[in-house]
Amino acid sequence: MTAIEAAGVLLDMDGTLIDSTATVDVVWGDFARQAGFDVDEVLAHVHGVPARATLRRFLGEDADIEPWFRQIEEWENERFDADVEIPGAVAAVHAIPSGRWAVVTSALRDAALRRLARLGFPDVEVLVAAEDVERGKPDPEPYRRGAEALCVAVEDCVVFEDSDAGVRAGLAAGATVVVVGGLATPATAGLARVADMTAVSFAPGERGVTVTLS
């Protein structure tokens, strides 16, 4: 059992709180087919990466990506019936002291809020979404913005992540990173990890939050 004292908790959403693999695959599979790209190649890239970054990756830096961005936004707002909670996530987040946590996601804001509410997560007080940053994960900007919104130093935060891009973003920001799930990349070497959120508990602590990993 490991206990970490932190000022704030920064939570990725897809793959950390919500299993949205089926939804993401449907949305971006449709994009790939309609735009003429290889579906497997697009799906291998998209998880944990902001929509605009993925669109630029495949359509080109100089392309007008906004029509596709609006289409992706529409699809994401409509197609989340297949989402399910990562085991233990709802109960874990409900236990975090108020004002001490933020969701930091590469998803679009409206879709993220609707999906979290549908699965029973508490009202999100601080959300850093794809629209809120200029540079998405693996850049540290999203996690730095999350810490700033909580009025704490990012170095005093614990990040929960399941993707390589997200892990690298958290590390680059200077946070303590906990890997959720089976991700194994060079960036995860030596990091604390849990199989899912049933192995995580939160309680008020001396610095704000006591995070216990079992």
XYZ file of C-alpha atoms in Angstrom:
214
model
C 0.000 0.000 0.000
C 1.321 3.444 -0.972
C 0.154 6.796 0.400
C 0.806 10.075 -1.424
C 0.128 13.511 0.043
C -0.952 16.008 -2.618
C -2.477 19.446 -2.976
C -4.574 18.407 -5.975
C -5.651 15.455 -8.099
C -5.667 15.754 -11.904
C -7.661 13.040 -13.642
C -7.588 12.054 -17.271
C -11.020 10.915 -18.453
C -10.970 8.397 -21.319
C -9.369 5.176 -20.140
C -8.911 6.480 -16.587
C -12.455 7.318 -15.465
C -14.492 6.159 -18.469
C -13.983 3.229 -20.812
C -14.845 4.986 -24.050
C -12.909 2.746 -26.398
C -16.010 1.658 -28.290
C -17.281 5.230 -28.697
C -13.904 6.618 -29.797
C -13.446 3.805 -32.266
C -16.873 4.398 -33.816
C -16.407 8.167 -34.156
C -12.874 8.096 -35.535
C -13.523 5.013 -37.622
C -16.262 6.958 -39.385
C -13.875 9.877 -39.890
C -11.229 7.587 -41.369
C -13.620 5.933 -43.775
C -15.259 9.172 -44.927
C -11.962 11.045 -45.265
C -10.212 8.178 -47.039
C -7.679 7.125 -44.386
C -6.746 3.731 -43.042
C -9.002 3.018 -40.059
C -6.387 1.081 -38.095
C -3.823 3.852 -38.549
C -6.217 6.527 -37.305
C -7.348 4.466 -34.308
C -3.753 3.709 -33.357
C -3.079 7.446 -33.123
C -6.214 9.003 -31.700
C -6.491 7.744 -28.107
C -5.414 10.409 -25.623
C -4.769 13.003 -28.351
C -6.942 16.138 -28.867
C -9.257 16.086 -31.868
C -7.654 19.059 -33.610
C -4.193 17.503 -33.257
C -5.426 14.267 -34.827
C -7.114 16.141 -37.667
C -3.937 18.108 -38.388
C -1.923 14.897 -38.271
C -4.001 13.316 -41.027
C -5.329 16.281 -43.009
C -2.171 18.407 -42.874
C -1.123 21.499 -40.950
C -2.452 23.855 -43.638
C -5.811 22.144 -44.132
C -9.103 23.697 -43.038
C -9.883 21.258 -40.243
C -12.821 23.150 -38.722
C -15.607 21.448 -40.741
C -14.279 18.054 -39.641
C -13.828 19.317 -36.077
C -17.489 20.350 -35.932
C -18.515 16.960 -37.318
C -16.418 15.115 -34.711
C -17.930 17.335 -32.006
C -21.443 16.480 -33.196
C -20.684 12.758 -33.285
C -19.094 12.818 -29.815
C -22.145 14.582 -28.392
C -24.453 11.946 -29.878
C -22.604 8.664 -29.521
C -21.705 7.830 -25.958
C -24.216 5.096 -25.125
C -21.408 2.521 -25.148
C -19.402 4.346 -22.449
C -18.957 2.527 -19.141
C -17.268 3.457 -15.880
C -13.717 2.275 -15.299
C -14.190 0.013 -12.234
C -14.193 2.039 -9.021
C -13.954 5.425 -10.717
C -17.277 6.967 -9.680
C -16.887 6.067 -6.003
C -13.252 7.191 -5.974
C -13.978 10.616 -7.447
C -16.894 11.183 -5.058
C -14.410 10.746 -2.187
C -11.989 13.481 -3.322
C -12.322 16.625 -1.177
C -14.168 19.439 -2.948
C -11.954 21.927 -4.748
C -9.042 19.520 -4.877
C -9.611 17.770 -8.200
C -9.894 18.487 -11.901
C -10.599 16.477 -15.019
C -7.977 17.073 -17.714
C -9.101 15.524 -20.974
C -8.398 15.595 -24.691
C -12.153 15.258 -25.291
C -14.441 18.150 -26.158
C -15.991 20.013 -23.217
C -19.722 19.487 -23.770
C -19.319 15.818 -24.614
C -17.063 15.243 -21.590
C -19.523 16.850 -19.171
C -22.467 14.895 -20.554
C -20.612 11.593 -20.431
C -19.394 12.094 -16.864
C -22.870 13.109 -15.681
C -24.516 10.158 -17.420
C -22.328 7.691 -15.527
C -22.907 9.264 -12.115
C -19.718 11.225 -11.511
C -20.016 14.282 -9.245
C -20.448 17.696 -10.823
C -17.120 18.697 -12.330
C -15.923 21.954 -10.788
C -12.764 22.199 -12.904
C -12.497 20.787 -16.420
C -9.651 21.350 -18.847
C -10.876 20.154 -22.241
C -9.554 20.144 -25.789
C -10.874 23.656 -26.453
C -9.033 25.101 -23.457
C -5.448 24.532 -24.586
C -3.278 25.504 -27.514
C -1.062 22.441 -27.187
C -2.599 19.156 -26.106
C -1.016 16.109 -24.518
C 1.873 15.125 -24.577
C 2.580 18.829 -24.049
C 2.413 19.730 -20.327
C 0.022 22.643 -20.920
C -3.216 20.745 -20.052
C -1.941 19.606 -16.667
C -0.399 22.959 -15.866
C -3.746 24.597 -16.602
C -5.527 22.089 -14.385
C -3.249 22.872 -11.463
C -3.586 26.617 -12.057
C -7.377 26.314 -11.980
C -7.106 24.602 -8.586
C -4.714 27.345 -7.406
C -2.012 24.815 -6.529
C 1.443 24.046 -7.903
C 1.418 21.272 -10.481
C 4.448 19.766 -8.738
C 2.146 19.191 -5.752
C -0.443 17.306 -7.829
C -1.029 13.634 -8.606
C -1.979 12.817 -12.189
C -3.914 9.651 -13.088
C -3.372 8.599 -16.711
C -3.720 5.588 -18.999
C -2.152 6.832 -22.276
C 1.463 7.401 -23.244
C 0.708 10.952 -24.375
C -0.960 11.692 -21.064
C 1.784 10.130 -18.955
C 4.393 12.187 -20.788
C 2.294 15.334 -20.329
C 2.021 14.768 -16.587
C 5.713 14.069 -16.201
C 6.678 17.080 -18.307
C 4.466 19.261 -16.115
C 6.327 18.054 -13.033
C 3.466 16.167 -11.395
C 3.527 12.749 -9.723
C 2.010 10.347 -12.244
C 0.082 7.163 -11.494
C -0.546 4.823 -14.438
C -4.043 3.328 -14.683
C -4.214 0.010 -16.528
C -1.622 -1.970 -18.403
C 0.191 0.712 -20.393
C 3.893 -0.139 -20.672
C 6.053 2.386 -22.522
C 9.427 3.959 -21.754
C 7.603 6.856 -20.082
C 5.930 4.560 -17.531
C 9.133 2.957 -16.267
C 9.319 3.157 -12.487
C 5.941 4.862 -12.053
C 3.304 3.793 -9.556
C 0.407 1.985 -11.206
C -3.014 0.520 -10.484
C -5.113 -1.903 -12.512
C -8.164 0.357 -12.194
C -9.684 2.857 -9.795
C -10.861 0.199 -7.318
C -7.255 0.257 -6.085
C -7.358 4.004 -5.337
C -8.855 5.829 -2.373
C -8.930 9.522 -1.517
C -9.349 11.314 1.810
C -8.679 14.780 3.221
C -4.982 15.154 3.980
C -2.407 17.480 5.484
C -1.670 19.090 2.103
C -5.198 18.701 0.778
C -5.633 15.102 -0.316
C -4.258 11.776 0.854
C -4.097 9.377 -2.105
C -3.800 5.705 -1.177
C -2.890 3.058 -3.748
C -3.464 -0.595 -2.883
